[in-house]
Amino acid sequence: ILSLGMLYELKGDINLAIENYQKAHQLEPHNAKIHLLFAQALFKNKRIEEAIKEYSEIIEKNPKEVDGYIELGFIYIEEKKYSEAIDLLKVALGKEIKTRQDELYFLLGIAYKFNQQLEEAEANYLKAIELNPKHPRAYFYLGALYEEKNNKEEAEKYLKKAIEIDPLNAEALNYLGYM
């Protein structure tokens, strides 16, 4: 049933994918991978509240499953629920999860940025870069933050680093072109 759900998703039939993921999840309720695929499909289908519920359940059942925190944090940011994203991501970092910490700090930086907490955003982008010196999005967002703070020199430095890591980074190239 899981494979069928994945096949439907690849074919673009998200409703049948969801139906099959849900059946697979019911058959194997403790399988975190199936649960994640189900929640991701709900989000892709713009069933936001259901996706939030499923991700919350994933985190509750698997408190050290980093993907649940990352995906739910992303949804909260997309939905402009910045305080919820900040609280969630801080909880994840408090769990001392060893994988993808750079992504947790990066998302926390974004949530702080959109919550107008620029110093906290900067500190978290820098931490993401410290953990993963090849994180082009962290360099880009940090560069954009410095540009917003009228620190052109630092902005240019970090935007150029983003492009160095990812030469096809259209956002960074565009941003640098307008400075």
C-alpha angles and dihedrals in degrees: 000000000000092000090049090053091050091048092051090048092052089050090052098249097129095170093059089042090055091047092053095042089051091052091047090049091051090052093046107025093168095053104108094192092058091045091052092050090050093050092045091052091050089053092048088053090053092246089138102164091049091048091050089051092050094046090048089052091048090053092046092051095039108028092176095049100114096192091065091056094044095048094044091045089052091051092050090052092047089050091048092245092137098159091052090049092050093049093046096047092047089053089051091051089048089058089066092232106183101205128075094000089147089062092049091052091044093053090044088054091053092049091050091047093054090043087058093246095130099168091054090046091053093049092051095047088051091050091050089052092047090054094042115020089187097060102123095183092055090052090047095049091045090050091049090049092052090048089052088052089051093247095135095171094056091040092055092046094054095040090052089050090053089053092045089057094040111022091186094055097133094186093055093043091050093045092049090049092058096048 
